[in-house]
């Protein structure tokens, strides 16, 4: 699995069960990947204030207070590695 795919899996795991709407998840993913609220607003044809409101609600639902806390929260998620993602190879120890 590439780095982007792993990050997206971690992000999905992190927000699962938080009760975020589809739009909140979309905005939060863009924000977590480094986009500014202004950029997101322009890209999604929203008001900057609407984007900031969505982010505030996301933060409240996740119990975080800053972008750094969001990034740390996502980074700390452990995603299990399955055989398919690792190419079907498993470690074998010969005796």
PDB file of C-alpha atoms in Angstrom:
ATOM      1  CA  UNK A   1       0.000   0.000   0.000  1.00  0.00           C
ATOM      2  CA  UNK A   2       1.368   3.414  -0.876  1.00  0.00           C
ATOM      3  CA  UNK A   3       1.762   6.237   1.624  1.00  0.00           C
ATOM      4  CA  UNK A   4      -1.354   8.101   0.421  1.00  0.00           C
ATOM      5  CA  UNK A   5      -3.487   4.966   0.697  1.00  0.00           C
ATOM      6  CA  UNK A   6      -2.215   4.293   4.207  1.00  0.00           C
ATOM      7  CA  UNK A   7      -2.939   7.894   5.243  1.00  0.00           C
ATOM      8  CA  UNK A   8      -6.468   7.660   3.848  1.00  0.00           C
ATOM      9  CA  UNK A   9      -7.062   4.398   5.748  1.00  0.00           C
ATOM     10  CA  UNK A  10      -5.760   5.990   8.957  1.00  0.00           C
ATOM     11  CA  UNK A  11      -7.975   9.035   8.380  1.00  0.00           C
ATOM     12  CA  UNK A  12     -11.032   6.836   7.821  1.00  0.00           C
ATOM     13  CA  UNK A  13     -10.280   4.828  10.963  1.00  0.00           C
ATOM     14  CA  UNK A  14      -9.743   8.030  12.962  1.00  0.00           C
ATOM     15  CA  UNK A  15     -13.088   9.589  12.086  1.00  0.00           C
ATOM     16  CA  UNK A  16     -15.127   6.379  12.136  1.00  0.00           C
ATOM     17  CA  UNK A  17     -17.830   6.569  14.758  1.00  0.00           C
ATOM     18  CA  UNK A  18     -17.391  10.312  15.327  1.00  0.00           C
ATOM     19  CA  UNK A  19     -20.689  11.088  13.611  1.00  0.00           C
ATOM     20  CA  UNK A  20     -19.210  13.360  10.956  1.00  0.00           C
ATOM     21  CA  UNK A  21     -21.343  14.181   7.948  1.00  0.00           C
ATOM     22  CA  UNK A  22     -20.053  13.394   4.471  1.00  0.00           C
ATOM     23  CA  UNK A  23     -19.305  17.100   3.900  1.00  0.00           C
ATOM     24  CA  UNK A  24     -17.513  17.431   7.236  1.00  0.00           C
ATOM     25  CA  UNK A  25     -15.372  14.394   6.389  1.00  0.00           C
ATOM     26  CA  UNK A  26     -14.543  15.817   2.974  1.00  0.00           C
ATOM     27  CA  UNK A  27     -13.525  19.186   4.389  1.00  0.00           C
ATOM     28  CA  UNK A  28     -11.569  17.650   7.263  1.00  0.00           C
ATOM     29  CA  UNK A  29      -9.612  15.384   4.889  1.00  0.00           C
ATOM     30  CA  UNK A  30      -8.640  18.361   2.733  1.00  0.00           C
ATOM     31  CA  UNK A  31      -7.692  20.365   5.814  1.00  0.00           C
ATOM     32  CA  UNK A  32      -5.664  17.508   7.306  1.00  0.00           C
ATOM     33  CA  UNK A  33      -3.770  17.145   4.031  1.00  0.00           C
ATOM     34  CA  UNK A  34      -2.564  20.734   4.282  1.00  0.00           C
ATOM     35  CA  UNK A  35      -5.187  22.778   2.466  1.00  0.00           C
ATOM     36  CA  UNK A  36      -6.246  26.100   3.963  1.00  0.00           C
ATOM     37  CA  UNK A  37      -9.833  26.995   4.800  1.00  0.00           C
ATOM     38  CA  UNK A  38      -9.749  29.630   2.044  1.00  0.00           C
ATOM     39  CA  UNK A  39      -8.555  27.079  -0.541  1.00  0.00           C
ATOM     40  CA  UNK A  40     -11.228  24.572   0.546  1.00  0.00           C
ATOM     41  CA  UNK A  41     -13.928  27.242   0.334  1.00  0.00           C
ATOM     42  CA  UNK A  42     -12.891  28.180  -3.198  1.00  0.00           C
ATOM     43  CA  UNK A  43     -12.547  24.552  -4.315  1.00  0.00           C
ATOM     44  CA  UNK A  44     -15.959  23.504  -2.958  1.00  0.00           C
ATOM     45  CA  UNK A  45     -17.753  26.782  -3.772  1.00  0.00           C
ATOM     46  CA  UNK A  46     -18.483  27.514  -0.123  1.00  0.00           C
ATOM     47  CA  UNK A  47     -18.069  30.521   2.100  1.00  0.00           C
ATOM     48  CA  UNK A  48     -14.875  30.608   4.140  1.00  0.00           C
ATOM     49  CA  UNK A  49     -17.108  30.932   7.218  1.00  0.00           C
ATOM     50  CA  UNK A  50     -19.008  27.768   6.264  1.00  0.00           C
ATOM     51  CA  UNK A  51     -15.740  25.830   6.014  1.00  0.00           C
ATOM     52  CA  UNK A  52     -14.604  27.151   9.393  1.00  0.00           C
ATOM     53  CA  UNK A  53     -17.964  26.168  10.919  1.00  0.00           C
ATOM     54  CA  UNK A  54     -17.600  22.639   9.542  1.00  0.00           C
ATOM     55  CA  UNK A  55     -14.066  22.435  10.950  1.00  0.00           C
ATOM     56  CA  UNK A  56     -15.235  23.679  14.369  1.00  0.00           C
ATOM     57  CA  UNK A  57     -17.940  21.000  14.434  1.00  0.00           C
ATOM     58  CA  UNK A  58     -15.435  18.319  13.377  1.00  0.00           C
ATOM     59  CA  UNK A  59     -13.039  19.375  16.119  1.00  0.00           C
ATOM     60  CA  UNK A  60     -15.841  19.231  18.703  1.00  0.00           C
ATOM     61  CA  UNK A  61     -16.978  15.778  17.553  1.00  0.00           C
ATOM     62  CA  UNK A  62     -13.405  14.449  17.636  1.00  0.00           C
ATOM     63  CA  UNK A  63     -12.485  16.183  20.900  1.00  0.00           C
ATOM     64  CA  UNK A  64      -9.531  18.045  19.391  1.00  0.00           C
ATOM     65  CA  UNK A  65      -8.597  21.731  19.357  1.00  0.00           C
ATOM     66  CA  UNK A  66      -6.025  22.332  16.618  1.00  0.00           C
ATOM     67  CA  UNK A  67      -4.718  21.084  13.286  1.00  0.00           C
ATOM     68  CA  UNK A  68      -1.676  19.643  15.067  1.00  0.00           C
ATOM     69  CA  UNK A  69      -3.928  17.627  17.387  1.00  0.00           C
ATOM     70  CA  UNK A  70      -5.806  16.399  14.308  1.00  0.00           C
ATOM     71  CA  UNK A  71      -2.586  15.306  12.616  1.00  0.00           C
ATOM     72  CA  UNK A  72      -1.341  13.607  15.797  1.00  0.00           C
ATOM     73  CA  UNK A  73      -4.722  11.897  16.208  1.00  0.00           C
ATOM     74  CA  UNK A  74      -4.552  10.488  12.669  1.00  0.00           C
ATOM     75  CA  UNK A  75      -0.870   9.551  12.967  1.00  0.00           C
ATOM     76  CA  UNK A  76      -1.510   7.571  16.173  1.00  0.00           C
ATOM     77  CA  UNK A  77      -4.068   5.310  14.488  1.00  0.00           C
ATOM     78  CA  UNK A  78      -2.699   1.831  13.856  1.00  0.00           C
ATOM     79  CA  UNK A  79      -4.020   0.183  10.727  1.00  0.00           C
ATOM     80  CA  UNK A  80      -3.666  -3.594  10.595  1.00  0.00           C
ATOM     81  CA  UNK A  81      -1.588  -4.828   7.692  1.00  0.00           C
ATOM     82  CA  UNK A  82      -3.378  -7.592   5.833  1.00  0.00           C
ATOM     83  CA  UNK A  83      -1.746 -10.134   3.536  1.00  0.00           C
ATOM     84  CA  UNK A  84      -3.112  -8.497   0.394  1.00  0.00           C
ATOM     85  CA  UNK A  85      -1.670  -5.101   1.332  1.00  0.00           C
ATOM     86  CA  UNK A  86       1.745  -6.616   2.024  1.00  0.00           C
ATOM     87  CA  UNK A  87       1.794  -8.494  -1.272  1.00  0.00           C
ATOM     88  CA  UNK A  88       0.810 -11.829   0.255  1.00  0.00           C
ATOM     89  CA  UNK A  89       4.262 -12.330   1.764  1.00  0.00           C
ATOM     90  CA  UNK A  90       4.638 -13.428   5.324  1.00  0.00           C
ATOM     91  CA  UNK A  91       7.755 -13.740   7.397  1.00  0.00           C
ATOM     92  CA  UNK A  92       9.000 -17.260   7.769  1.00  0.00           C
ATOM     93  CA  UNK A  93      11.617 -18.402  10.233  1.00  0.00           C
ATOM     94  CA  UNK A  94      13.620 -21.454   9.280  1.00  0.00           C
ATOM     95  CA  UNK A  95      14.823 -23.722  12.045  1.00  0.00           C
TER      96      UNK A  95
END
